[in-house]
Coordinates of C-alpha atoms and ligand atoms in Angstrom, one line a residue:
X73 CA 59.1 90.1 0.7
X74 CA 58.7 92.2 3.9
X75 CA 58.9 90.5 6.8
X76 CA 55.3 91.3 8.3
X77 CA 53.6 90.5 5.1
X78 CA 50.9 88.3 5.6
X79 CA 51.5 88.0 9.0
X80 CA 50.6 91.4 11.0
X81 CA 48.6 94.7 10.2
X82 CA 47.6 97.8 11.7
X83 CA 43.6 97.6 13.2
X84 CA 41.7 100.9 13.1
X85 CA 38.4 101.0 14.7
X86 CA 38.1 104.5 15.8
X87 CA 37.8 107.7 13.4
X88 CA 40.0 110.0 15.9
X89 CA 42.8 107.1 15.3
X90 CA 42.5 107.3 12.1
X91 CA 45.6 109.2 11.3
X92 CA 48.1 108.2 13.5
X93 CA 47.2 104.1 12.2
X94 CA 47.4 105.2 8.7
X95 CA 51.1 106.7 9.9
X96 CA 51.3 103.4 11.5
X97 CA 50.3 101.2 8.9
X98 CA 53.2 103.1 6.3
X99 CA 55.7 103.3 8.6
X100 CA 55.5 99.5 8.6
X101 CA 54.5 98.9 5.6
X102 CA 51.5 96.7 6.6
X103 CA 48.0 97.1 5.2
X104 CA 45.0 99.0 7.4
X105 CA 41.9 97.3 8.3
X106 CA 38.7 98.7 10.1
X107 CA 37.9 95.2 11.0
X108 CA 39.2 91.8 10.9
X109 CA 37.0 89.2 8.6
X110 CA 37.2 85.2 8.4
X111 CA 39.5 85.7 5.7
X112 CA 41.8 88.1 6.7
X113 CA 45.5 86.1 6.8
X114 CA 47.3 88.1 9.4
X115 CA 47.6 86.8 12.4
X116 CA 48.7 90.0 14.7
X117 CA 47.4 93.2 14.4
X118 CA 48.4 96.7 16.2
X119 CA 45.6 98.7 17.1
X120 CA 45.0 102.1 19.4
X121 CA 42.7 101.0 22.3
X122 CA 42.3 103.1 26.0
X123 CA 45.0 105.7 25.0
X124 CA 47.7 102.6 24.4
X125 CA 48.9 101.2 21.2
X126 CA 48.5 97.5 21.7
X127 CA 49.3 94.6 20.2
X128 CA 46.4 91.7 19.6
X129 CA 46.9 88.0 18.3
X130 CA 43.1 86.5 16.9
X131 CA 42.8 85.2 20.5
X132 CA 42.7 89.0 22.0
X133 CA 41.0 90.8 19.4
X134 CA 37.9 90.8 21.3
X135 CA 39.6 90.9 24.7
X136 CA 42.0 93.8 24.8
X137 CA 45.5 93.1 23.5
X138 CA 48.8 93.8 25.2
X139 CA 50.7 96.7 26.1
X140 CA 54.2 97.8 27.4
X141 CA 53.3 98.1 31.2
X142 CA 54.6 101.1 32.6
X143 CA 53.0 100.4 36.3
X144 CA 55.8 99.2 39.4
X145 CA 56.1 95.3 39.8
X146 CA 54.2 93.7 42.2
X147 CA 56.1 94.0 45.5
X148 CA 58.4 96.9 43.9
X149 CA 58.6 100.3 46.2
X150 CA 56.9 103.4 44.9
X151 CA 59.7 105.6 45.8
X152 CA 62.4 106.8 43.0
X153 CA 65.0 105.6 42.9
X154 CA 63.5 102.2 43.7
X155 CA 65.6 100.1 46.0
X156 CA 68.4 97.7 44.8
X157 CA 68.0 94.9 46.3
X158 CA 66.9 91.9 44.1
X159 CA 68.7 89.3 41.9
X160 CA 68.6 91.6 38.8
X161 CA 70.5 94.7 41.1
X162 CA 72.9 91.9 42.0
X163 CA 73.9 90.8 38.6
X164 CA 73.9 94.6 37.4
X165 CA 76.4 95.0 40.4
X166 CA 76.4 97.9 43.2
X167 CA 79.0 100.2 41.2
X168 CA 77.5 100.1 38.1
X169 CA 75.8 103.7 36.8
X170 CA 75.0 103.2 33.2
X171 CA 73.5 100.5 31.7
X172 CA 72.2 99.7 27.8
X173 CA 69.4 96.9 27.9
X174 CA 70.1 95.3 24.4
X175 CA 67.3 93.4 23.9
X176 CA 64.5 95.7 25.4
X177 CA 61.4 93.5 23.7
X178 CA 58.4 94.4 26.2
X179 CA 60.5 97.1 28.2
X180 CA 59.7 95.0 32.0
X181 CA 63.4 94.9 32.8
X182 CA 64.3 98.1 31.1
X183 CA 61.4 99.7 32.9
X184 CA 62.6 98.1 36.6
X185 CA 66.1 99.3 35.7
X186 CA 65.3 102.4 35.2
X187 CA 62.8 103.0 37.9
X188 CA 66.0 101.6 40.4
X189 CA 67.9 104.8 38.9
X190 CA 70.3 103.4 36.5
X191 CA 71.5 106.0 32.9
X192 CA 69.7 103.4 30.7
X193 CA 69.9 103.5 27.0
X194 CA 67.3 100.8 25.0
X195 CA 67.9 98.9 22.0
X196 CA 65.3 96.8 20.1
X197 CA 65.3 96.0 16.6
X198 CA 61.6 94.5 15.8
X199 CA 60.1 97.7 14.8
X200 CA 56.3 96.9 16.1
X201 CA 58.1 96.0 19.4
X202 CA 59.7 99.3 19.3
X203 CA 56.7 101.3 18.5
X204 CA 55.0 100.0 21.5
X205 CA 57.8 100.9 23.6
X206 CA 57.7 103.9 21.9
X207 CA 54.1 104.7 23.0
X208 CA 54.7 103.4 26.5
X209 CA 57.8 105.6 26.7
X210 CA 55.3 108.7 25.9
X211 CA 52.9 107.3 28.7
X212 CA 55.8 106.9 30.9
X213 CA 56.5 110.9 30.1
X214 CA 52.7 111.8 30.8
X215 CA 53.3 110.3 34.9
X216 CA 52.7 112.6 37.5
X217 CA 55.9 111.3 39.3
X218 CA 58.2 111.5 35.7
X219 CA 56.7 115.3 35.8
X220 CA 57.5 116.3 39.5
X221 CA 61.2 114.6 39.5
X222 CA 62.1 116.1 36.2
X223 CA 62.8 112.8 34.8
X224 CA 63.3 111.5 31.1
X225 CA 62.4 108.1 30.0
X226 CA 65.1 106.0 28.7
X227 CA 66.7 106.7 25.0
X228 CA 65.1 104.2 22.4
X229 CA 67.5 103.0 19.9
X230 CA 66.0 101.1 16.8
X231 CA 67.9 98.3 15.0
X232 CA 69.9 95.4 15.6
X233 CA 72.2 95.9 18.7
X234 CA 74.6 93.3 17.0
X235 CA 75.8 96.7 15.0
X236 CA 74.5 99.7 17.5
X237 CA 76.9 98.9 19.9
X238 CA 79.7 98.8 18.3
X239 CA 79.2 102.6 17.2
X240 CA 78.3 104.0 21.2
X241 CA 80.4 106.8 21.7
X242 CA 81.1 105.9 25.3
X243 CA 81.1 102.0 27.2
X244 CA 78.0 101.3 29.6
X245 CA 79.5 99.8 33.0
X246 CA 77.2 96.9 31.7
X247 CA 75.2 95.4 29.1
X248 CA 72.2 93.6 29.5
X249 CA 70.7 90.8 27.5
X250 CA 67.8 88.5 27.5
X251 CA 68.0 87.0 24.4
X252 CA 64.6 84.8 23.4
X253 CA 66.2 81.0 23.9
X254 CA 64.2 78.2 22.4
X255 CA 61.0 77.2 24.5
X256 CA 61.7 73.9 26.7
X257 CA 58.7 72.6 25.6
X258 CA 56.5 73.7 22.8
X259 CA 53.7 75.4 24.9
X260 CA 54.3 75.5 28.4
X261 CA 51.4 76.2 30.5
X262 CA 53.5 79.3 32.6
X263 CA 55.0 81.4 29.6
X264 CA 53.5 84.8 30.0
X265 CA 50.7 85.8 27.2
X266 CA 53.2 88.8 26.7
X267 CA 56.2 86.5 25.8
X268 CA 54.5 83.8 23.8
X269 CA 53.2 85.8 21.3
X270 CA 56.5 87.9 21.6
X271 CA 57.7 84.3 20.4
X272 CA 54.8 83.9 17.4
X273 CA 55.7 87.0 16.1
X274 CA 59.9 87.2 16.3
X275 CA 60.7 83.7 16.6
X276 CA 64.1 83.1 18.7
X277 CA 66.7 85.6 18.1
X278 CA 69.4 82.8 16.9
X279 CA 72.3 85.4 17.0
X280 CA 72.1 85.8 20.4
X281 CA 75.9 84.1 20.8
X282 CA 77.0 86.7 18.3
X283 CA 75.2 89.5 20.2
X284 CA 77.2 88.3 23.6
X285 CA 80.3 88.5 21.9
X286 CA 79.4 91.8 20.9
X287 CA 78.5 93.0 24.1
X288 CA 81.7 91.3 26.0
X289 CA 83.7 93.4 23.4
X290 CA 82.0 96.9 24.2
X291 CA 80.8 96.6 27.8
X292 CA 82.9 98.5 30.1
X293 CA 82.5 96.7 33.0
X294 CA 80.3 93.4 32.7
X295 CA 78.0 92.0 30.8
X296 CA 74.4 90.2 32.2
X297 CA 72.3 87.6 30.3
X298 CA 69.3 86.7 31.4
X299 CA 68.6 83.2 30.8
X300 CA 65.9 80.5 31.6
X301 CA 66.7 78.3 34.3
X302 CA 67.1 75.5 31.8
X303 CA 69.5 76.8 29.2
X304 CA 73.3 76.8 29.1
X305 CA 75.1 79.8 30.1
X306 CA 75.4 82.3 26.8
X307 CA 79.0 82.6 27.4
X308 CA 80.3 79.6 28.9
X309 CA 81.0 79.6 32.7
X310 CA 80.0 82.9 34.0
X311 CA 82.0 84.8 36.4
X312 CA 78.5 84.8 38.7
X313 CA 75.0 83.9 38.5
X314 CA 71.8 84.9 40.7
X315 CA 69.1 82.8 40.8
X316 CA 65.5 84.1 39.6
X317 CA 62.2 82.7 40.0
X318 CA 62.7 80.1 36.8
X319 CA 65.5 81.9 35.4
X320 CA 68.9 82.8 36.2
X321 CA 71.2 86.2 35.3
X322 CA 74.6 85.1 34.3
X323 CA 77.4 87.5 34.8
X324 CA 80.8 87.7 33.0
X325 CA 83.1 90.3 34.8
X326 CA 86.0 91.8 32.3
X327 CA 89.4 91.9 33.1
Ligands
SAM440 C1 62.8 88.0 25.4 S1 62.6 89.5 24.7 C2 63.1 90.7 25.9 C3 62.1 90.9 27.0 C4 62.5 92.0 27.9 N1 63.7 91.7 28.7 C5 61.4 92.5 28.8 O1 61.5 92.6 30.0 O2 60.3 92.7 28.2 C6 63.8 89.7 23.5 C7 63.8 91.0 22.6 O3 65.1 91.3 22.2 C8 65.1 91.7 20.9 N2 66.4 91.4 20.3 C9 67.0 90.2 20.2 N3 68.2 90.3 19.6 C10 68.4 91.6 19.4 C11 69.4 92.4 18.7 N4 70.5 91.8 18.2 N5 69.3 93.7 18.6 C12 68.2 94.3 19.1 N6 67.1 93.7 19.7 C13 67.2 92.3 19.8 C14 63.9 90.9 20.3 O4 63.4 91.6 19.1 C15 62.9 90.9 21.4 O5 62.0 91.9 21.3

């Protein structure tokens, strides 16, 4: 059985959308709805809304539904390349050029990464978090400011990074993981919208140890895991570690 069955399809409640959901809706292999009855058993649903592909749990089908955000952080500069100066520059380290986020999921530290000026390739393997990337990739293209500095978004890779990586033709100085660890508690009241139903829909990633060892193996340079404050280190003692507002990036240096 597929692994959305039953559990996500594709929303279309415009006639000019039409098309590009019924695309949608094959290329997943998920069934097409124009609306979403009592007794309709999927639970998530991808739908074209305000120019964005987003995706909607029950909760936000009336509400909206959530996108891959291509705006600056709060607090982050405007300029390109932005400045690199917090705990996520640190871990990536000052000499580092190229960088391949591993587990790009929403695209927030991809998309800060990039905007600070690093070569970034992108790997994510859920396919409906890779077609919303996808489509905020193609927003990100559309910017005025992509457009006047001649800029490309970052290379999307699809699959499982597990096997990806091992067939890159040349090592990133580093390799960047965040890796969904099991919740502390069940529902906890500060999880982003963004992340929990990130969690509903993918569940942890359970090979993320494999995925580490991977990346140790292929990084040039160093590998960084983000982590929540509570978990233990991916890797066992890390060479360094910055502290993050509830979470912490790990670093392990290679010889
Ligand atoms: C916690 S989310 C990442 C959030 C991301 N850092 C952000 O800023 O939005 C984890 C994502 O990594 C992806 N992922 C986990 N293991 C992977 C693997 N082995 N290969 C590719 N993608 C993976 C999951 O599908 C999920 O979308």
């Amino acid at each position: 059985m597929d692994k959305y069955s039953g559990k996500l399809a594709v929303l279309c409640q415009s006639l000019s959308d039409k098309e590009r959901s019924q695309e949608l809706a094959d290329r997943l292999d998920v069934p097409l709805y124009g609306f979403v009855g009592k007794e309709c058993p999927e639970s998530f649903f991808l739908s074209w809304r305000d120019g964005c592909l987003k995706l909607l749990d029950k909760e936000l089908l009336k509400k909206g539904g959530l996108v891959v955000d291509i705006e600056p952080r709060n607090g982050e500069q405007r300029s390109w390349p932005a400045p690199k100066q917090d705990a996520l520059a640190q871990a990536l380290g000052r000499k580092t050029k190229t960088v391949v986020d591993a587990t790009t999921g929403w695209g927030q530290d991809s998309l800060h990464i990039f905007r600070m000026g690093y070569d970034l390739l992108c790997i994510e393997r859920s396919p409906v978090m890779a077609e919303l990337l996808c489509d905020g990739f193609n927003r990100l293209l559309a910017e005025d400011w992509i457009q006047t500095l001649k800029l490309q978004p970052p290379q999307l890779l699809r699959g499982n990074a597990i096997e990806l990586l091992q067939t890159l033709n040349t090592l990133p100085d580093c390799i960047y993981l965040d890796p969904m660890f099991p919740p502390k508690r069940k529902k906890s009241a500060l999880a982003k919208k963004s992340m929990v139903v990130l969690r509903d829909l993918l569940g942890d990633d359970q090979d993320r140890e494999q995925l580490f060892e991977v990346a140790l193996k292929v990084s040039g340079k160093r590998v960084v895991v983000k982590s929540p404050d509570y978990a233990e280190p991916l890797g066992g003692k890390p060479s360094e570690s910055y502290q993050g507002k509830l979470l912490r990036y790990d670093v392990y240096l290679k010889n």
